CSV table of C-alpha atoms in Angstrom, one decimal:
chain,number,residue,atom,x,y,z
U,1,MET,CA,0.0,0.0,0.0
U,2,LEU,CA,2.7,2.5,1.0
U,3,LYS,CA,4.5,1.9,-2.3
U,4,SER,CA,1.9,4.0,-4.1
U,5,HIS,CA,3.8,6.7,-6.2
U,6,PHE,CA,1.3,9.3,-4.8
U,7,PHE,CA,3.2,9.2,-1.5
U,8,ASN,CA,6.2,10.7,-3.3
U,9,THR,CA,4.4,13.8,-4.4
U,10,PHE,CA,4.8,17.2,-2.7
U,11,ASN,CA,1.2,17.2,-1.4
U,12,SER,CA,1.6,13.9,0.4
U,13,LYS,CA,4.9,14.8,1.9
U,14,LEU,CA,3.6,18.1,3.0
U,15,ILE,CA,0.4,16.6,4.6
U,16,ILE,CA,2.2,13.7,6.4
U,17,ILE,CA,5.2,15.7,7.6
U,18,SER,CA,3.3,18.7,8.8
U,19,SER,CA,0.7,16.6,10.6
U,20,ILE,CA,3.3,14.6,12.4
U,21,ILE,CA,5.3,17.7,13.4
U,22,CYS,CA,2.1,19.5,14.6
U,23,LEU,CA,1.1,16.5,16.6
U,24,ILE,CA,4.5,16.6,18.4
U,25,LEU,CA,4.5,20.3,18.9
U,26,SER,CA,1.0,20.3,20.3
U,27,HIS,CA,2.4,18.5,23.3
U,28,LEU,CA,5.4,20.8,23.7
U,29,PHE,CA,3.8,24.3,23.6
U,30,ASN,CA,1.0,25.8,25.7
U,31,GLU,CA,-2.4,26.9,24.5
U,32,THR,CA,-1.3,30.6,24.1
U,33,VAL,CA,1.6,29.7,21.6
U,34,GLN,CA,-0.7,27.3,19.8
U,35,SER,CA,-3.5,29.9,19.5
U,36,ILE,CA,-1.0,32.4,18.0
U,37,ALA,CA,0.3,29.8,15.5
U,38,ILE,CA,-3.3,28.8,14.6
U,39,MET,CA,-4.4,32.4,13.9
U,40,VAL,CA,-1.2,33.1,11.9
U,41,GLY,CA,-1.8,30.0,9.7
U,42,ILE,CA,-5.5,30.6,9.1
U,43,LEU,CA,-5.1,34.3,8.4
U,44,THR,CA,-2.1,33.9,6.1
U,45,PHE,CA,-2.2,30.8,3.9
U,46,GLY,CA,-5.9,30.1,4.8
U,47,VAL,CA,-7.1,33.5,3.6
U,48,ILE,CA,-4.5,33.9,0.8
U,49,HIS,CA,-5.5,30.6,-0.9
U,50,GLY,CA,-8.8,32.3,-1.9
U,51,ALA,CA,-7.3,35.7,-2.6
U,52,ASN,CA,-6.9,35.2,-6.4
U,53,ASP,CA,-10.3,34.0,-7.1
U,54,ILE,CA,-11.1,36.8,-9.5
U,55,ILE,CA,-8.0,36.0,-11.6
U,56,LEU,CA,-8.9,32.3,-11.6
U,57,LEU,CA,-12.4,33.1,-12.7
U,58,SER,CA,-11.3,35.6,-15.4
U,59,LYS,CA,-8.9,33.1,-16.8
U,60,ASN,CA,-11.6,30.4,-16.8
U,61,LEU,CA,-14.0,32.7,-18.7
U,62,GLU,CA,-11.2,33.7,-21.1
U,63,GLN,CA,-12.5,37.3,-21.1
U,64,PRO,CA,-10.4,39.0,-18.4
U,65,ALA,CA,-10.5,42.5,-19.8
U,66,LEU,CA,-14.2,42.6,-20.3
U,67,ASN,CA,-15.3,40.9,-17.1
U,68,SER,CA,-12.8,41.8,-14.4
U,69,LYS,CA,-14.6,44.8,-13.0
U,70,TYR,CA,-18.0,43.0,-13.2
U,71,LEU,CA,-16.5,40.0,-11.5
U,72,ILE,CA,-15.0,42.0,-8.7
U,73,LEU,CA,-18.3,43.7,-8.0
U,74,LEU,CA,-20.2,40.4,-8.2
U,75,TYR,CA,-17.7,38.6,-6.0
U,76,SER,CA,-17.7,41.3,-3.3
U,77,LEU,CA,-21.5,41.4,-3.3
U,78,LEU,CA,-21.6,37.6,-2.8
U,79,VAL,CA,-19.1,37.9,0.1
U,80,LEU,CA,-21.2,40.7,1.7
U,81,LEU,CA,-24.5,38.8,1.3
U,82,SER,CA,-23.0,35.6,2.7
U,83,ALA,CA,-21.7,37.5,5.8
U,84,ILE,CA,-25.1,39.2,6.4
U,85,PHE,CA,-27.0,35.9,5.9
U,86,PHE,CA,-24.8,34.1,8.3
U,87,PHE,CA,-25.2,36.9,10.9
U,88,TYR,CA,-29.0,37.1,10.7
U,89,PHE,CA,-29.9,33.5,9.9
U,90,PRO,CA,-27.1,31.6,11.7
U,91,VAL,CA,-28.9,28.2,11.8
U,92,ILE,CA,-29.5,28.0,8.1
U,93,ALA,CA,-26.2,29.6,7.2
U,94,LEU,CA,-24.2,27.3,9.5
U,95,THR,CA,-25.8,24.3,8.0
U,96,PHE,CA,-25.1,25.4,4.4
U,97,PHE,CA,-21.6,26.4,5.4
U,98,VAL,CA,-20.9,22.8,6.6
U,99,LEU,CA,-22.5,21.4,3.4
U,100,TYR,CA,-20.7,23.4,0.8
U,101,SER,CA,-17.5,23.3,2.7
U,102,SER,CA,-17.8,19.6,2.8
U,103,TYR,CA,-18.0,19.4,-0.9
U,104,HIS,CA,-15.1,21.9,-1.4
U,105,PHE,CA,-12.8,20.0,1.0
U,106,GLY,CA,-13.6,16.7,-0.6
U,107,GLU,CA,-13.2,18.0,-4.1
U,108,GLN,CA,-9.7,19.4,-3.2
U,109,GLN,CA,-8.6,16.2,-1.5
U,110,TRP,CA,-9.7,13.8,-4.3
U,111,THR,CA,-8.2,16.0,-7.1
U,112,LEU,CA,-4.8,16.4,-5.4
U,113,TYR,CA,-3.3,13.6,-7.5
U,114,GLU,CA,-5.4,13.1,-10.5
U,115,LYS,CA,-8.6,14.5,-12.1
U,116,LYS,CA,-11.3,12.2,-13.5
U,117,LYS,CA,-13.8,12.9,-16.3
U,118,THR,CA,-16.3,10.9,-14.2
U,119,ASN,CA,-18.5,13.0,-12.0
U,120,LEU,CA,-17.3,12.2,-8.4
U,121,SER,CA,-19.4,14.9,-6.7
U,122,LEU,CA,-21.1,12.4,-4.4
U,123,LEU,CA,-17.7,11.1,-3.2
U,124,HIS,CA,-16.3,14.6,-2.7
U,125,PHE,CA,-19.3,15.6,-0.6
U,126,SER,CA,-19.4,12.4,1.5
U,127,TYR,CA,-15.6,12.6,2.1
U,128,GLY,CA,-15.8,16.2,3.3
U,129,LEU,CA,-18.8,15.5,5.4
U,130,PHE,CA,-16.9,12.7,7.1
U,131,ILE,CA,-14.1,15.1,7.9
U,132,PHE,CA,-16.5,17.4,9.6
U,133,SER,CA,-18.1,14.5,11.5
U,134,MET,CA,-14.7,13.4,12.8
U,135,LEU,CA,-13.7,16.9,13.8
U,136,PHE,CA,-17.0,17.3,15.6
U,137,ILE,CA,-17.1,13.9,17.4
U,138,PHE,CA,-13.6,14.2,18.7
U,139,ASN,CA,-14.2,17.7,20.0
U,140,GLU,CA,-17.9,17.4,21.0
U,141,GLN,CA,-17.8,19.9,23.9
U,142,ASP,CA,-16.0,22.7,22.1
U,143,VAL,CA,-18.1,22.3,18.9
U,144,SER,CA,-21.3,22.2,20.9
U,145,LYS,CA,-20.4,25.4,22.7
U,146,ILE,CA,-19.5,27.2,19.4
U,147,ILE,CA,-22.7,26.1,17.8
U,148,TYR,CA,-24.7,27.2,20.8
U,149,ASP,CA,-23.0,30.6,20.9
U,150,ILE,CA,-23.9,31.1,17.3
U,151,THR,CA,-27.3,29.6,17.0
U,152,ALA,CA,-28.6,29.1,20.6
U,153,ILE,CA,-29.2,25.4,19.8
U,154,LEU,CA,-27.6,22.8,21.9
U,155,ILE,CA,-26.3,19.7,20.0
U,156,THR,CA,-26.1,16.5,22.1
U,157,GLU,CA,-23.5,13.8,22.1
U,158,ASN,CA,-26.0,11.4,20.5
U,159,GLN,CA,-26.6,13.8,17.6
U,160,PHE,CA,-22.9,14.1,17.0
U,161,LEU,CA,-22.7,10.3,17.0
U,162,LEU,CA,-25.6,10.0,14.5
U,163,PHE,CA,-23.9,12.6,12.2
U,164,PHE,CA,-20.7,10.5,12.3
U,165,ILE,CA,-22.5,7.2,11.6
U,166,ILE,CA,-24.4,8.7,8.7
U,167,SER,CA,-21.4,10.4,7.1
U,168,PHE,CA,-19.2,7.3,7.6
U,169,SER,CA,-21.8,5.1,5.9
U,170,GLY,CA,-22.1,7.6,3.1
U,171,LEU,CA,-18.4,7.6,2.5
U,172,CYS,CA,-18.2,3.8,2.5
U,173,LEU,CA,-21.0,3.6,0.0
U,174,SER,CA,-19.3,6.2,-2.2
U,175,LEU,CA,-16.0,4.4,-2.1
U,176,ILE,CA,-17.6,1.2,-3.1
U,177,PHE,CA,-19.7,2.8,-5.9
U,178,PHE,CA,-16.7,4.7,-7.4
U,179,TYR,CA,-14.1,2.0,-6.7
U,180,LYS,CA,-13.0,1.6,-10.3
U,181,GLU,CA,-12.5,5.4,-10.7
U,182,ILE,CA,-10.4,5.9,-7.6
U,183,ILE,CA,-8.5,2.6,-7.2
U,184,ARG,CA,-5.2,4.2,-8.1
U,185,GLN,CA,-5.2,6.6,-5.2
U,186,LEU,CA,-7.4,4.7,-2.8
U,187,SER,CA,-4.6,3.3,-0.7
U,188,THR,CA,-3.0,6.8,-0.4
U,189,GLN,CA,-6.3,8.4,0.7
U,190,LEU,CA,-7.0,5.7,3.2
U,191,VAL,CA,-3.6,6.2,4.9
U,192,LEU,CA,-4.1,9.9,4.9
U,193,ILE,CA,-7.6,9.6,6.5
U,194,VAL,CA,-6.2,7.4,9.3
U,195,LEU,CA,-3.5,10.1,9.9
U,196,LEU,CA,-6.2,12.8,9.9
U,197,SER,CA,-8.3,10.9,12.4
U,198,LEU,CA,-5.3,10.5,14.7
U,199,LEU,CA,-4.6,14.2,14.4
U,200,PHE,CA,-8.2,15.1,15.3
U,201,TYR,CA,-8.3,12.6,18.2
U,202,SER,CA,-5.0,13.9,19.7
U,203,SER,CA,-5.4,17.6,19.2
U,204,GLY,CA,-7.8,20.3,20.2
U,205,LEU,CA,-10.5,21.6,17.9
U,206,MET,CA,-8.8,24.7,16.7
U,207,LEU,CA,-5.4,23.1,16.2
U,208,SER,CA,-7.0,20.2,14.4
U,209,PHE,CA,-8.9,22.5,12.1
U,210,ALA,CA,-5.9,24.8,11.5
U,211,VAL,CA,-3.6,21.9,10.5
U,212,TYR,CA,-6.1,20.5,8.1
U,213,PHE,CA,-7.2,23.8,6.7
U,214,VAL,CA,-3.6,25.2,6.2
U,215,PHE,CA,-1.5,22.1,5.3
U,216,TRP,CA,-4.0,19.7,3.9
U,217,HIS,CA,-6.1,22.2,2.0
U,218,SER,CA,-4.8,25.7,1.5
U,219,ILE,CA,-1.2,25.2,0.6
U,220,PRO,CA,-1.9,22.4,-1.9
U,221,SER,CA,-4.6,24.6,-3.4
U,222,ILE,CA,-2.2,27.5,-3.7
U,223,VAL,CA,0.2,25.2,-5.6
U,224,GLU,CA,-2.6,24.1,-7.9
U,225,GLN,CA,-3.8,27.6,-8.5
U,226,THR,CA,-0.3,28.9,-9.2
U,227,ASN,CA,0.1,26.3,-11.9
U,228,TYR,CA,-3.3,27.1,-13.4
U,229,ILE,CA,-2.7,30.8,-13.5
U,230,PHE,CA,1.0,30.9,-14.6
U,231,GLY,CA,1.3,27.4,-16.2
U,232,GLN,CA,4.1,26.3,-13.9
U,233,ASN,CA,5.2,25.9,-10.3
U,234,SER,CA,8.4,27.8,-9.7
U,235,TYR,CA,9.8,30.3,-7.2
U,236,THR,CA,8.9,33.2,-9.6
U,237,SER,CA,5.3,32.0,-10.1
U,238,PHE,CA,4.7,31.7,-6.4
U,239,ILE,CA,6.1,35.2,-5.8
U,240,GLN,CA,3.7,36.5,-8.5
U,241,TYR,CA,0.8,34.6,-6.9
U,242,PHE,CA,1.4,36.2,-3.5
U,243,LYS,CA,1.9,39.6,-5.0
U,244,LYS,CA,-1.4,39.4,-6.8
U,245,ALA,CA,-3.1,38.2,-3.6
U,246,PHE,CA,-1.6,40.8,-1.3
U,247,ILE,CA,-4.2,43.6,-1.8
U,248,TYR,CA,-7.1,41.3,-1.2
U,249,TRP,CA,-5.4,39.9,1.8
U,250,ILE,CA,-4.8,43.3,3.3
U,251,VAL,CA,-8.4,44.4,2.8
U,252,SER,CA,-9.6,41.2,4.4
U,253,MET,CA,-7.3,41.6,7.4
U,254,VAL,CA,-8.2,45.3,7.9
U,255,GLY,CA,-11.9,44.5,7.9
U,256,LEU,CA,-11.5,41.6,10.3
U,257,VAL,CA,-9.3,43.7,12.7
U,258,VAL,CA,-11.8,46.5,12.8
U,259,PHE,CA,-14.6,44.0,13.7
U,260,PHE,CA,-12.5,42.4,16.3
U,261,TYR,CA,-11.6,45.8,17.9
U,262,PHE,CA,-15.2,46.9,18.2
U,263,LEU,CA,-16.5,43.5,19.4
U,264,LYS,CA,-13.6,42.6,21.7
U,265,ASP,CA,-15.8,42.8,24.8
U,266,ASP,CA,-18.6,40.6,23.3
U,267,GLN,CA,-17.2,37.1,22.9
U,268,VAL,CA,-20.4,35.6,21.6
U,269,LEU,CA,-20.7,38.2,18.9
U,270,LEU,CA,-17.0,38.0,18.2
U,271,THR,CA,-17.3,34.2,17.6
U,272,SER,CA,-20.3,34.8,15.3
U,273,VAL,CA,-18.4,37.4,13.3
U,274,PHE,CA,-15.3,35.2,12.9
U,275,PHE,CA,-17.3,32.3,11.5
U,276,SER,CA,-19.4,34.7,9.4
U,277,PHE,CA,-16.1,35.9,7.9
U,278,LEU,CA,-14.9,32.4,7.2
U,279,ALA,CA,-18.3,31.5,5.7
U,280,ALA,CA,-18.4,34.6,3.6
U,281,ILE,CA,-15.0,34.1,1.9
U,282,THR,CA,-15.5,30.3,1.6
U,283,LEU,CA,-18.8,30.3,-0.4
U,284,PRO,CA,-17.6,32.3,-3.5
U,285,HIS,CA,-14.2,30.6,-3.4
U,286,THR,CA,-16.0,27.2,-3.5
U,287,LEU,CA,-17.9,28.2,-6.5
U,288,VAL,CA,-14.8,29.5,-8.3
U,289,ILE,CA,-12.8,26.3,-7.6
U,290,PHE,CA,-15.7,24.2,-8.8
U,291,ARG,CA,-15.8,26.2,-12.0
U,292,ILE,CA,-12.1,25.7,-12.8
U,293,LYS,CA,-12.1,22.0,-11.9
U,294,ILE,CA,-15.0,21.0,-14.2
U,295,LYS,CA,-13.4,22.7,-17.2
């Protein structure tokens, strides 16, 4: 199983090495140091990996000059509407956030090594949903508190367990159904999911999410996007990618800092705003990545 050539790729090495190192470091540093590292990772690579969506979409439409201003306006409006919807309708918005994020995470993971002409949307969605269910069931108390702070709804241990069982069953059925299409990378993905479950089990909620979001998802996505935009992965192309993402990143950070400053004394509202921010930037990014992957 471990002889699969996919284990020799940059993505596999990054995922495995970073996960093991973070597991070790989580037992060496206190929560304060971990919290700083988590925020730095999410607010740098995590945000930046969605910062060039307009460029990606313009390139995909093949009409960059004609559509760039229109796309910026449309994208910004979608981010704003997503944030407002999440803030005023938290139950519905949080549900949709988990659902479309599940598809997005699964899509990214199963296209790391090879892309298939077969529609694997069901597999992508079930895999991402299983990731969320693992994260939730291994961190029940923290997740329950966050959900309650945002929605005023208390999720019980049995409900988390039911979610896990349903998502695990869905993933197993998807793996069986698409077995012929995914056989080449199946052994690699199974080893990685075992590693991820170990990470989620051994680490706290925020560290688990941060390691997955930054090293499993965001950085591999940046590598893929860089190749899509510039036609290659090189030092120069990565510098160009980050330069183009810089303005969007600065605007996002300034907006988030302003919100944090005015809401620093209201922790419940602060939590809601933070997740509204993540949801707002995730939805349009998910749509953009879906667009470029189906082409």
